[in-house]
Amino acid sequence: MPRDRAVDFLHNDVKRWLFPLHSVAAFAVTDAKSLRQHIDKGIFAQETPDGFVAGHVAFARKDEFHLRRVFALDPISTFFLFDFVWVNRDKFATSQTGKRQCFGPGFSKGRPVRAFSDYHRFRRHKYELLKKHKAFCQADVFNCFNSFYHHKVTEFVRSAVDLKAGERFGQFLRELNAGDSIACFPQGFYPAKALGNAYMRFLDRDRAITSKKMLRYLDDIVMIGNSIDECADHLLELQYSLDKHHLALNDAKTRVEYSNAEHQERELDSIKEALLEKREHRSSYDEDEDEDDDEDDDEDDELQLSEEELEYLVDLVQKPQVAQEDIELALSLMESESSAMRLLIDPVLDRAPHLLRELHRFVHSAEDDGSLWESLSKRLRDRRPLAEFDLFWLARILLDYFTLDNDIADALYQIYSGANSSPLVRSAILESDHISHGFGDIKRGILRNGGGLLETSASMYGLRGLDKSSRNQAYKYAKRHGSHYSVLADIAKKFRTD
């Protein structure tokens, strides 16, 4: 049987999500055919259609103080998004030729562009451009993807694919956000980034923008000019173009300068420059490591830290007011340092909770002397409220790196039942295969009594380790709650239990 590339596309992207749920991908991996049939005949049927379930509005951290609004999608909606964009991937290609160059998520020769590598390609092109021109302007669109207007995006998709497919995608966006036309776009998934990047090409095509050269990575835009005044004119032209799509610039990130000022952005010592270069060349959290087969086998050795570099990082993270960017740098490079866990866990929890996702990755390779549980349990005991993002990633660390015992079970239940818990946080716990310490009963109760599609599908996946008879009995109750639940329950019966 040929491989389903849309399923591969989904499965390979899960690890990059802001809130990755393995259960969401498991249904597509197990039986994509049934999902397609249900979407076509159930959701898009002419008579008595069920429609898509509204997405759970979640809030990821952008930094210590600011949040990013995103959607957590159930398995059916998630598969539709990935399948739709994959089938139409040639319509969402990037272009890096000519005077208007588009970088970032998209497709090239039928394959996803590696976004992290493309970002550094964008930066290199930017610096090369600045060497050749006197002045530049750099701008960022304010709250870009959350400001997309439903009808404008649907209009673009209809023109890019075909009327029927465009109308289907428009229905998906409308029902995803319960009918609201703004903040309807599902951030955080590669296909959404690719489609959004393609939508933003209205800037690349706008002839009213007279800059001789424009580079764009998603909503990060660079234009050049012969003077500050000329660049200021380009910025006005840019804003007129954006306004037609209900978008505006982020004034805090708008710069108009002479090009030689760009290279004075920050002064770095030679060791930190070397560390930043090594981080750039290491496999990023946003990269697909399966595509690195053709890389030089000796590259990893070249990227190992020297003793001097390790000492530098250790000193850096022990400063009383360590910068968040320095914590992030250490997390990306220090996993082989024996004392790294003890040095980094508290700075992340106390000063940089937006790096909890990176901490989860770091824990996989780093040596733990017991300080991880010590710090996590202390954080859960104190009275400071924890955001949804924090709770999700603390749960994932406990589930992925600790053996379930009474202490871990108590910590997980505290997260599950806490005031700031959410369907997304609970789903992260429900999808684990733990059935002892009362978690099996919680999952069975959700299937029996009815819950949201996200939590119910996570519970189905979380009960996959039961014997066949017990599983089917539990899934039988879930099927009574509607056709979406029924198709997922039928797929769940096919889950592998090894």
Tab-separated table of C-alpha atoms in Angstrom:
chain	number	residue	atom	x	y	z
A	1	MET	CA	0.000	0.000	0.000
A	2	PRO	CA	1.523	3.409	-0.978
A	3	ARG	CA	2.459	5.794	1.805
A	4	ASP	CA	0.012	8.564	2.562
A	5	ARG	CA	2.203	11.663	2.283
A	6	ALA	CA	-0.390	13.910	3.927
A	7	VAL	CA	-0.244	11.655	6.988
A	8	ASP	CA	3.567	11.814	6.936
A	9	PHE	CA	3.296	15.604	6.715
A	10	LEU	CA	1.113	15.661	9.830
A	11	HIS	CA	3.083	13.066	11.774
A	12	ASN	CA	6.421	14.810	11.149
A	13	ASP	CA	5.114	18.196	12.241
A	14	VAL	CA	3.718	17.224	15.655
A	15	LYS	CA	7.010	17.694	17.501
A	16	ARG	CA	7.144	21.347	16.363
A	17	TRP	CA	3.718	22.332	17.672
A	18	LEU	CA	3.431	24.716	20.579
A	19	PHE	CA	1.112	22.149	22.200
A	20	PRO	CA	1.938	18.751	20.672
A	21	LEU	CA	-0.612	15.992	21.302
A	22	HIS	CA	0.382	12.536	20.042
A	23	SER	CA	-3.241	11.406	20.116
A	24	VAL	CA	-4.215	13.956	17.470
A	25	ALA	CA	-1.818	12.452	14.934
A	26	ALA	CA	-2.522	8.839	15.955
A	27	PHE	CA	-5.977	8.806	14.370
A	28	ALA	CA	-4.642	9.932	10.985
A	29	VAL	CA	-1.717	7.513	11.143
A	30	THR	CA	-4.072	4.651	11.990
A	31	ASP	CA	-6.842	5.262	9.434
A	32	ALA	CA	-6.656	8.376	7.264
A	33	LYS	CA	-9.121	6.857	4.796
A	34	SER	CA	-11.928	6.825	7.366
A	35	LEU	CA	-11.183	10.426	8.329
A	36	ARG	CA	-11.340	11.545	4.694
A	37	GLN	CA	-14.632	9.740	4.178
A	38	HIS	CA	-16.114	11.269	7.309
A	39	ILE	CA	-14.993	14.779	6.339
A	40	ASP	CA	-16.367	14.398	2.820
A	41	LYS	CA	-19.679	12.708	3.641
A	42	GLY	CA	-20.285	13.888	7.201
A	43	ILE	CA	-18.972	17.435	7.415
A	44	PHE	CA	-19.407	18.519	3.802
A	45	ALA	CA	-22.584	16.531	3.092
A	46	GLN	CA	-25.447	18.459	1.546
A	47	GLU	CA	-28.025	17.091	3.980
A	48	THR	CA	-27.673	17.383	7.764
A	49	PRO	CA	-23.944	18.076	7.854
A	50	ASP	CA	-22.219	17.905	11.222
A	51	GLY	CA	-19.675	20.644	10.613
A	52	PHE	CA	-16.298	21.094	12.272
A	53	VAL	CA	-16.019	21.350	16.045
A	54	ALA	CA	-14.903	24.770	17.256
A	55	GLY	CA	-11.225	24.764	18.183
A	56	HIS	CA	-10.066	25.195	21.753
A	57	VAL	CA	-8.558	28.662	22.125
A	58	ALA	CA	-5.204	28.200	23.835
A	59	PHE	CA	-2.542	30.664	24.906
A	60	ALA	CA	1.133	29.944	24.344
A	61	ARG	CA	3.814	32.108	25.853
A	62	LYS	CA	5.741	34.492	23.592
A	63	ASP	CA	8.017	35.621	26.404
A	64	GLU	CA	7.858	36.038	30.154
A	65	PHE	CA	4.938	38.477	30.004
A	66	HIS	CA	3.109	38.090	26.678
A	67	LEU	CA	0.829	35.409	25.274
A	68	ARG	CA	0.091	34.184	21.759
A	69	ARG	CA	-3.485	33.123	20.942
A	70	VAL	CA	-3.595	29.800	19.095
A	71	PHE	CA	-6.033	26.973	18.440
A	72	ALA	CA	-5.818	23.392	19.648
A	73	LEU	CA	-7.595	21.266	17.056
A	74	ASP	CA	-9.284	17.904	17.410
A	75	PRO	CA	-8.018	15.000	15.241
A	76	ILE	CA	-10.621	15.546	12.499
A	77	SER	CA	-9.973	19.273	12.071
A	78	THR	CA	-6.228	18.757	12.275
A	79	PHE	CA	-6.255	16.132	9.542
A	80	PHE	CA	-8.423	18.309	7.284
A	81	LEU	CA	-5.952	21.210	7.599
A	82	PHE	CA	-2.901	19.086	6.791
A	83	ASP	CA	-4.607	17.098	4.039
A	84	PHE	CA	-6.020	20.206	2.369
A	85	VAL	CA	-2.721	22.077	2.275
A	86	TRP	CA	-0.757	18.995	1.226
A	87	VAL	CA	-3.074	18.249	-1.704
A	88	ASN	CA	-2.780	21.893	-2.823
A	89	ARG	CA	0.871	22.382	-1.866
A	90	ASP	CA	1.947	23.547	-5.314
A	91	LYS	CA	-0.331	26.561	-4.863
A	92	PHE	CA	1.492	27.599	-1.681
A	93	ALA	CA	5.064	27.750	-2.967
A	94	THR	CA	7.683	30.280	-1.911
A	95	SER	CA	9.751	32.328	-4.371
A	96	GLN	CA	13.290	33.594	-3.866
A	97	THR	CA	13.958	35.032	-7.301
A	98	GLY	CA	13.393	38.503	-8.664
A	99	LYS	CA	12.968	41.781	-6.829
A	100	ARG	CA	10.387	40.502	-4.340
A	101	GLN	CA	11.623	37.435	-2.477
A	102	CYS	CA	9.480	35.362	-0.127
A	103	PHE	CA	11.116	33.169	2.529
A	104	GLY	CA	9.683	30.919	5.197
A	105	PRO	CA	7.124	28.102	5.407
A	106	GLY	CA	5.844	26.919	2.076
A	107	PHE	CA	6.687	24.325	-0.523
A	108	SER	CA	9.500	23.955	-3.011
A	109	LYS	CA	9.511	21.144	-5.565
A	110	GLY	CA	6.599	19.574	-3.725
A	111	ARG	CA	8.334	19.379	-0.348
A	112	PRO	CA	7.995	21.562	2.769
A	113	VAL	CA	10.597	24.302	3.052
A	114	ARG	CA	12.717	23.893	6.166
A	115	ALA	CA	11.642	27.027	7.978
A	116	PHE	CA	14.587	27.428	10.359
A	117	SER	CA	17.170	27.103	7.572
A	118	ASP	CA	15.142	29.449	5.396
A	119	TYR	CA	15.077	32.057	8.160
A	120	HIS	CA	18.862	32.137	8.237
A	121	ARG	CA	18.884	32.299	4.431
A	122	PHE	CA	16.593	35.317	4.735
A	123	ARG	CA	18.975	36.955	7.211
A	124	ARG	CA	21.992	36.342	4.997
A	125	HIS	CA	20.194	37.858	2.007
A	126	LYS	CA	19.246	40.828	4.159
A	127	TYR	CA	22.816	41.554	5.206
A	128	GLU	CA	24.067	41.136	1.634
A	129	LEU	CA	21.414	43.589	0.482
A	130	LEU	CA	22.321	46.165	3.108
A	131	LYS	CA	25.944	46.169	1.989
A	132	LYS	CA	24.852	47.343	-1.467
A	133	HIS	CA	22.369	50.080	-0.534
A	134	LYS	CA	22.487	53.217	1.567
A	135	ALA	CA	19.318	52.876	3.652
A	136	PHE	CA	16.706	50.326	4.619
A	137	CYS	CA	13.440	49.949	6.433
A	138	GLN	CA	12.419	46.883	8.423
A	139	ALA	CA	8.889	46.249	9.591
A	140	ASP	CA	6.716	43.624	11.230
A	141	VAL	CA	2.961	43.194	10.877
A	142	PHE	CA	1.154	43.601	14.186
A	143	ASN	CA	-0.444	40.364	15.416
A	144	CYS	CA	-0.396	39.207	11.820
A	145	PHE	CA	-2.046	35.767	11.655
A	146	ASN	CA	-4.614	36.599	14.317
A	147	SER	CA	-5.618	39.667	12.306
A	148	PHE	CA	-6.402	37.759	9.123
A	149	TYR	CA	-9.969	38.475	8.002
A	150	HIS	CA	-11.963	35.330	7.215
A	151	HIS	CA	-13.439	36.540	3.944
A	152	LYS	CA	-10.110	37.799	2.590
A	153	VAL	CA	-8.366	34.495	3.325
A	154	THR	CA	-11.236	32.504	1.817
A	155	GLU	CA	-11.144	34.710	-1.272
A	156	PHE	CA	-7.417	34.042	-1.626
A	157	VAL	CA	-7.810	30.276	-1.196
A	158	ARG	CA	-10.629	30.169	-3.764
A	159	SER	CA	-8.421	31.950	-6.288
A	160	ALA	CA	-5.428	29.713	-5.507
A	161	VAL	CA	-7.184	26.330	-5.680
A	162	ASP	CA	-10.789	26.126	-6.939
A	163	LEU	CA	-14.181	27.394	-5.866
A	164	LYS	CA	-15.379	24.199	-4.154
A	165	ALA	CA	-12.145	23.604	-2.242
A	166	GLY	CA	-12.000	27.273	-1.287
A	167	GLU	CA	-15.539	27.195	0.066
A	168	ARG	CA	-14.694	24.116	2.108
A	169	PHE	CA	-11.686	25.827	3.622
A	170	GLY	CA	-13.803	28.886	4.337
A	171	GLN	CA	-16.296	26.704	6.205
A	172	PHE	CA	-13.415	25.217	8.201
A	173	LEU	CA	-12.184	28.673	9.267
A	174	ARG	CA	-15.680	29.890	10.097
A	175	GLU	CA	-16.625	26.893	12.226
A	176	LEU	CA	-13.189	26.657	13.814
A	177	ASN	CA	-13.771	30.037	15.430
A	178	ALA	CA	-17.519	29.589	16.040
A	179	GLY	CA	-18.448	32.073	13.334
A	180	ASP	CA	-16.155	34.984	14.250
A	181	SER	CA	-14.414	36.496	11.219
A	182	ILE	CA	-11.295	37.719	13.035
A	183	ALA	CA	-8.735	35.570	14.877
A	184	CYS	CA	-9.989	32.555	12.950
A	185	PHE	CA	-6.650	31.386	11.582
A	186	PRO	CA	-5.014	28.302	13.203
A	187	GLN	CA	-1.496	29.388	14.139
A	188	GLY	CA	1.277	27.019	15.125
A	189	PHE	CA	0.870	24.333	12.450
A	190	TYR	CA	3.132	24.179	9.415
A	191	PRO	CA	0.296	24.100	6.838
A	192	ALA	CA	-1.239	27.216	8.393
A	193	LYS	CA	2.140	28.962	8.288
A	194	ALA	CA	2.597	27.943	4.642
A	195	LEU	CA	-0.879	29.104	3.649
A	196	GLY	CA	-0.504	32.330	5.629
A	197	ASN	CA	2.871	32.999	4.028
A	198	ALA	CA	1.340	32.491	0.603
A	199	TYR	CA	-1.556	34.811	1.486
A	200	MET	CA	0.925	37.539	2.440
A	201	ARG	CA	2.270	37.499	-1.107
A	202	PHE	CA	-0.217	40.249	-1.883
A	203	LEU	CA	2.641	42.458	-0.660
A	204	ASP	CA	5.078	40.863	-3.096
A	205	ARG	CA	2.671	41.525	-5.984
A	206	ASP	CA	1.676	45.083	-5.076
A	207	ARG	CA	3.221	47.421	-7.674
A	208	ALA	CA	2.274	50.446	-5.570
A	209	ILE	CA	5.182	49.514	-3.299
A	210	THR	CA	8.069	51.057	-5.211
A	211	SER	CA	11.048	49.666	-3.313
A	212	LYS	CA	13.559	48.228	-5.795
A	213	LYS	CA	14.081	45.215	-3.550
A	214	MET	CA	11.910	43.645	-0.859
A	215	LEU	CA	12.611	40.572	1.258
A	216	ARG	CA	9.900	38.963	3.365
A	217	TYR	CA	9.880	36.141	5.887
A	218	LEU	CA	6.217	35.651	6.815
A	219	ASP	CA	5.355	39.098	8.226
A	220	ASP	CA	8.947	40.306	8.694
A	221	ILE	CA	9.636	42.725	5.834
A	222	VAL	CA	12.815	44.458	4.653
A	223	MET	CA	12.948	47.101	1.889
A	224	ILE	CA	15.877	49.195	0.663
A	225	GLY	CA	16.266	52.763	-0.570
A	226	ASN	CA	18.815	55.447	-1.393
A	227	SER	CA	17.874	57.612	1.581
A	228	ILE	CA	15.919	57.703	4.816
A	229	ASP	CA	13.206	59.753	3.088
A	230	GLU	CA	12.836	57.179	0.318
A	231	CYS	CA	12.517	54.365	2.843
A	232	ALA	CA	9.908	56.364	4.745
A	233	ASP	CA	7.907	56.577	1.519
A	234	HIS	CA	8.170	52.797	1.106
A	235	LEU	CA	6.769	52.337	4.611
A	236	LEU	CA	3.739	54.490	3.775
A	237	GLU	CA	3.147	52.455	0.622
A	238	LEU	CA	3.448	49.259	2.652
A	239	GLN	CA	0.836	50.413	5.155
A	240	TYR	CA	-1.653	51.343	2.435
A	241	SER	CA	-1.278	47.823	1.018
A	242	LEU	CA	-1.689	46.185	4.414
A	243	ASP	CA	-4.785	48.208	5.242
A	244	LYS	CA	-6.642	46.669	2.282
A	245	HIS	CA	-6.341	43.377	4.153
A	246	HIS	CA	-7.186	44.820	7.591
A	247	LEU	CA	-3.540	44.598	8.728
A	248	ALA	CA	-1.217	47.177	10.280
A	249	LEU	CA	2.440	47.542	11.219
A	250	ASN	CA	3.834	46.963	14.671
A	251	ASP	CA	5.251	50.393	15.431
A	252	ALA	CA	7.545	48.986	18.135
A	253	LYS	CA	9.344	46.890	15.504
A	254	THR	CA	9.519	49.426	12.684
A	255	ARG	CA	12.994	50.742	11.831
A	256	VAL	CA	14.277	53.159	9.211
A	257	GLU	CA	18.062	53.522	9.228
A	258	TYR	CA	21.171	53.905	7.158
A	259	SER	CA	22.521	50.486	6.271
A	260	ASN	CA	25.818	50.800	8.106
A	261	ALA	CA	23.850	51.125	11.366
A	262	GLU	CA	22.488	47.610	10.953
A	263	HIS	CA	25.903	46.104	11.536
A	264	GLN	CA	26.246	48.002	14.804
A	265	GLU	CA	23.106	46.361	16.162
A	266	ARG	CA	24.983	44.626	18.957
A	267	GLU	CA	28.554	44.032	19.925
A	268	LEU	CA	29.434	40.440	20.768
A	269	ASP	CA	32.644	38.987	22.078
A	270	SER	CA	34.305	36.283	20.005
A	271	ILE	CA	33.213	33.356	22.236
A	272	LYS	CA	29.554	34.325	22.115
A	273	GLU	CA	29.750	34.799	18.363
A	274	ALA	CA	31.103	31.247	18.041
A	275	LEU	CA	28.346	29.906	20.301
A	276	LEU	CA	25.635	31.622	18.288
A	277	GLU	CA	27.088	30.201	15.092
A	278	LYS	CA	27.120	26.690	16.564
A	279	ARG	CA	23.498	27.039	17.642
A	280	GLU	CA	22.545	28.127	14.135
A	281	HIS	CA	24.113	25.036	12.621
A	282	ARG	CA	22.745	22.558	15.136
A	283	SER	CA	19.465	20.836	14.445
A	284	SER	CA	16.784	23.312	15.416
A	285	TYR	CA	13.613	22.425	17.288
A	286	ASP	CA	11.815	23.440	14.104
A	287	GLU	CA	13.882	21.207	11.813
A	288	ASP	CA	13.058	17.766	10.520
A	289	GLU	CA	16.043	15.661	11.485
A	290	ASP	CA	14.961	12.865	9.133
A	291	GLU	CA	16.042	15.044	6.214
A	292	ASP	CA	19.644	15.344	7.393
A	293	ASP	CA	20.912	12.082	5.887
A	294	ASP	CA	23.155	13.877	3.415
A	295	GLU	CA	24.932	15.955	6.046
A	296	ASP	CA	28.622	15.420	6.788
A	297	ASP	CA	29.011	12.787	9.518
A	298	ASP	CA	31.834	14.810	11.058
A	299	GLU	CA	29.709	17.936	11.521
A	300	ASP	CA	28.527	16.966	15.026
A	301	ASP	CA	32.140	16.774	16.219
A	302	GLU	CA	32.809	20.267	14.913
A	303	LEU	CA	29.823	21.600	16.821
A	304	GLN	CA	30.867	20.234	20.215
A	305	LEU	CA	31.640	22.904	22.796
A	306	SER	CA	35.180	23.547	23.885
A	307	GLU	CA	36.053	23.699	27.579
A	308	GLU	CA	36.376	27.469	27.304
A	309	GLU	CA	32.922	27.761	25.726
A	310	LEU	CA	31.348	25.608	28.431
A	311	GLU	CA	32.910	27.717	31.161
A	312	TYR	CA	31.647	30.842	29.410
A	313	LEU	CA	28.059	29.524	29.346
A	314	VAL	CA	28.212	28.387	32.971
A	315	ASP	CA	29.321	31.862	34.048
A	316	LEU	CA	26.656	33.429	31.866
A	317	VAL	CA	23.679	31.557	33.362
A	318	GLN	CA	24.877	32.085	36.933
A	319	LYS	CA	24.606	35.859	36.698
A	320	PRO	CA	21.946	37.221	39.108
A	321	GLN	CA	20.038	38.913	36.281
A	322	VAL	CA	20.724	36.436	33.489
A	323	ALA	CA	19.132	37.484	30.202
A	324	GLN	CA	16.430	35.260	28.763
A	325	GLU	CA	18.271	35.007	25.449
A	326	ASP	CA	21.291	33.644	27.329
A	327	ILE	CA	19.151	30.990	29.040
A	328	GLU	CA	17.859	29.969	25.618
A	329	LEU	CA	21.399	29.803	24.232
A	330	ALA	CA	22.533	27.581	27.106
A	331	LEU	CA	19.535	25.265	26.708
A	332	SER	CA	20.390	24.730	23.067
A	333	LEU	CA	24.064	23.932	23.674
A	334	MET	CA	24.712	22.639	27.209
A	335	GLU	CA	23.001	19.245	27.298
A	336	SER	CA	26.351	17.451	27.690
A	337	GLU	CA	27.421	19.510	30.698
A	338	SER	CA	26.912	17.475	33.881
A	339	SER	CA	25.782	20.438	35.982
A	340	ALA	CA	23.562	21.981	33.300
A	341	MET	CA	20.270	20.699	34.689
A	342	ARG	CA	20.833	22.224	38.111
A	343	LEU	CA	22.052	25.467	36.531
A	344	LEU	CA	19.181	25.937	34.093
A	345	ILE	CA	15.988	24.508	35.556
A	346	ASP	CA	15.264	27.332	38.020
A	347	PRO	CA	16.113	30.187	35.603
A	348	VAL	CA	13.636	28.705	33.110
A	349	LEU	CA	10.875	28.210	35.694
A	350	ASP	CA	11.368	31.583	37.361
A	351	ARG	CA	12.448	33.936	34.573
A	352	ALA	CA	11.746	32.313	31.222
A	353	PRO	CA	8.683	30.013	31.351
A	354	HIS	CA	8.231	30.523	27.599
A	355	LEU	CA	11.281	28.241	27.238
A	356	LEU	CA	9.573	25.256	28.874
A	357	ARG	CA	9.172	23.619	25.475
A	358	GLU	CA	12.921	23.930	24.916
A	359	LEU	CA	13.494	22.641	28.453
A	360	HIS	CA	11.459	19.531	27.600
A	361	ARG	CA	13.779	18.868	24.663
A	362	PHE	CA	16.835	19.611	26.802
A	363	VAL	CA	15.787	17.105	29.494
A	364	HIS	CA	15.857	14.327	26.897
A	365	SER	CA	19.661	14.572	26.595
A	366	ALA	CA	20.810	16.206	29.815
A	367	GLU	CA	21.988	14.431	32.942
A	368	ASP	CA	19.627	14.751	35.899
A	369	ASP	CA	21.021	14.599	39.430
A	370	GLY	CA	17.565	14.841	40.997
A	371	SER	CA	17.317	18.599	40.670
A	372	LEU	CA	14.607	18.372	37.986
A	373	TRP	CA	11.980	16.813	40.259
A	374	GLU	CA	13.140	18.976	43.149
A	375	SER	CA	12.498	22.168	41.170
A	376	LEU	CA	9.308	21.006	39.451
A	377	SER	CA	7.659	19.858	42.675
A	378	LYS	CA	8.633	23.100	44.386
A	379	ARG	CA	7.119	25.109	41.528
A	380	LEU	CA	3.866	23.147	41.746
A	381	ARG	CA	3.671	23.677	45.521
A	382	ASP	CA	4.078	27.444	45.565
A	383	ARG	CA	1.139	29.784	45.222
A	384	ARG	CA	2.051	31.547	41.999
A	385	PRO	CA	-0.540	30.809	39.291
A	386	LEU	CA	0.623	28.759	36.341
A	387	ALA	CA	-0.421	29.599	32.798
A	388	GLU	CA	-1.911	27.014	30.455
A	389	PHE	CA	1.388	26.787	28.565
A	390	ASP	CA	3.325	26.154	31.785
A	391	LEU	CA	0.906	23.458	32.956
A	392	PHE	CA	0.988	21.684	29.604
A	393	TRP	CA	4.770	21.467	29.445
A	394	LEU	CA	5.220	20.613	33.109
A	395	ALA	CA	2.791	17.733	32.558
A	396	ARG	CA	4.691	16.635	29.447
A	397	ILE	CA	7.999	16.625	31.327
A	398	LEU	CA	6.516	14.558	34.144
A	399	LEU	CA	4.881	12.126	31.723
A	400	ASP	CA	7.827	11.721	29.392
A	401	TYR	CA	10.736	11.573	31.834
A	402	PHE	CA	9.428	10.164	35.112
A	403	THR	CA	8.041	6.797	36.187
A	404	LEU	CA	4.514	7.027	37.516
A	405	ASP	CA	4.481	6.638	41.299
A	406	ASN	CA	2.429	8.260	44.043
A	407	ASP	CA	4.365	11.540	43.938
A	408	ILE	CA	4.200	11.881	40.155
A	409	ALA	CA	0.538	10.848	40.140
A	410	ASP	CA	-0.253	13.510	42.757
A	411	ALA	CA	1.582	16.152	40.712
A	412	LEU	CA	-0.224	15.171	37.513
A	413	TYR	CA	-3.607	15.193	39.234
A	414	GLN	CA	-2.852	18.628	40.681
A	415	ILE	CA	-2.152	19.888	37.157
A	416	TYR	CA	-5.223	18.104	35.759
A	417	SER	CA	-7.644	19.537	38.307
A	418	GLY	CA	-6.057	22.937	38.876
A	419	ALA	CA	-7.884	26.230	38.429
A	420	ASN	CA	-5.944	27.127	35.267
A	421	SER	CA	-6.167	23.691	33.713
A	422	SER	CA	-7.887	23.452	30.324
A	423	PRO	CA	-9.083	20.828	27.837
A	424	LEU	CA	-5.663	21.016	26.225
A	425	VAL	CA	-3.759	20.494	29.478
A	426	ARG	CA	-6.062	17.667	30.516
A	427	SER	CA	-5.693	16.042	27.090
A	428	ALA	CA	-1.920	15.930	27.514
A	429	ILE	CA	-2.453	13.790	30.621
A	430	LEU	CA	-5.383	11.780	29.264
A	431	GLU	CA	-3.495	10.630	26.170
A	432	SER	CA	-0.758	8.974	28.250
A	433	ASP	CA	-1.083	5.215	28.609
A	434	HIS	CA	-1.263	5.425	32.422
A	435	ILE	CA	-4.351	3.693	33.825
A	436	SER	CA	-3.185	3.167	37.424
A	437	HIS	CA	-3.579	5.702	40.261
A	438	GLY	CA	-7.142	6.426	39.088
A	439	PHE	CA	-6.285	7.765	35.633
A	440	GLY	CA	-7.952	4.855	33.859
A	441	ASP	CA	-11.210	5.613	35.661
A	442	ILE	CA	-11.000	9.276	34.684
A	443	LYS	CA	-10.609	8.316	31.017
A	444	ARG	CA	-13.463	5.826	31.105
A	445	GLY	CA	-15.674	8.441	32.762
A	446	ILE	CA	-15.026	10.919	29.962
A	447	LEU	CA	-15.958	8.340	27.314
A	448	ARG	CA	-19.080	7.356	29.201
A	449	ASN	CA	-20.366	10.765	30.208
A	450	GLY	CA	-19.276	12.797	27.223
A	451	GLY	CA	-16.644	15.483	26.994
A	452	GLY	CA	-15.153	17.710	24.343
A	453	LEU	CA	-13.802	16.007	21.245
A	454	LEU	CA	-10.211	16.873	22.182
A	455	GLU	CA	-10.397	15.277	25.636
A	456	THR	CA	-12.458	12.338	24.422
A	457	SER	CA	-10.065	11.487	21.598
A	458	ALA	CA	-7.137	11.804	24.019
A	459	SER	CA	-8.890	9.413	26.414
A	460	MET	CA	-9.471	6.918	23.603
A	461	TYR	CA	-5.762	6.974	22.832
A	462	GLY	CA	-4.910	6.785	26.520
A	463	LEU	CA	-6.882	3.539	26.909
A	464	ARG	CA	-5.173	1.805	23.991
A	465	GLY	CA	-3.261	-0.472	26.376
A	466	LEU	CA	-6.408	-2.154	27.721
A	467	ASP	CA	-7.309	-5.615	26.508
A	468	LYS	CA	-9.468	-5.660	23.369
A	469	SER	CA	-12.736	-6.410	25.142
A	470	SER	CA	-12.305	-3.640	27.730
A	471	ARG	CA	-11.273	-1.106	25.108
A	472	ASN	CA	-14.212	-1.831	22.827
A	473	GLN	CA	-16.612	-1.588	25.756
A	474	ALA	CA	-15.242	1.834	26.677
A	475	TYR	CA	-15.303	3.055	23.074
A	476	LYS	CA	-18.905	1.874	22.678
A	477	TYR	CA	-20.098	4.524	25.128
A	478	ALA	CA	-18.189	7.274	23.299
A	479	LYS	CA	-19.909	6.482	19.991
A	480	ARG	CA	-23.249	7.562	21.458
A	481	HIS	CA	-22.189	11.204	21.624
A	482	GLY	CA	-22.306	11.868	17.868
A	483	SER	CA	-20.850	10.984	14.485
A	484	HIS	CA	-17.469	12.620	15.146
A	485	TYR	CA	-17.078	10.516	18.270
A	486	SER	CA	-18.273	7.425	16.431
A	487	VAL	CA	-15.723	7.598	13.618
A	488	LEU	CA	-12.899	8.231	16.087
A	489	ALA	CA	-14.028	5.329	18.281
A	490	ASP	CA	-14.000	2.989	15.276
A	491	ILE	CA	-10.467	4.120	14.412
A	492	ALA	CA	-9.362	3.791	18.046
A	493	LYS	CA	-10.215	0.085	17.950
A	494	LYS	CA	-7.356	-0.284	15.456
A	495	PHE	CA	-4.703	1.400	17.629
A	496	ARG	CA	-1.551	-0.608	18.031
A	497	THR	CA	-0.980	-1.575	21.646
A	498	ASP	CA	2.768	-2.348	21.504
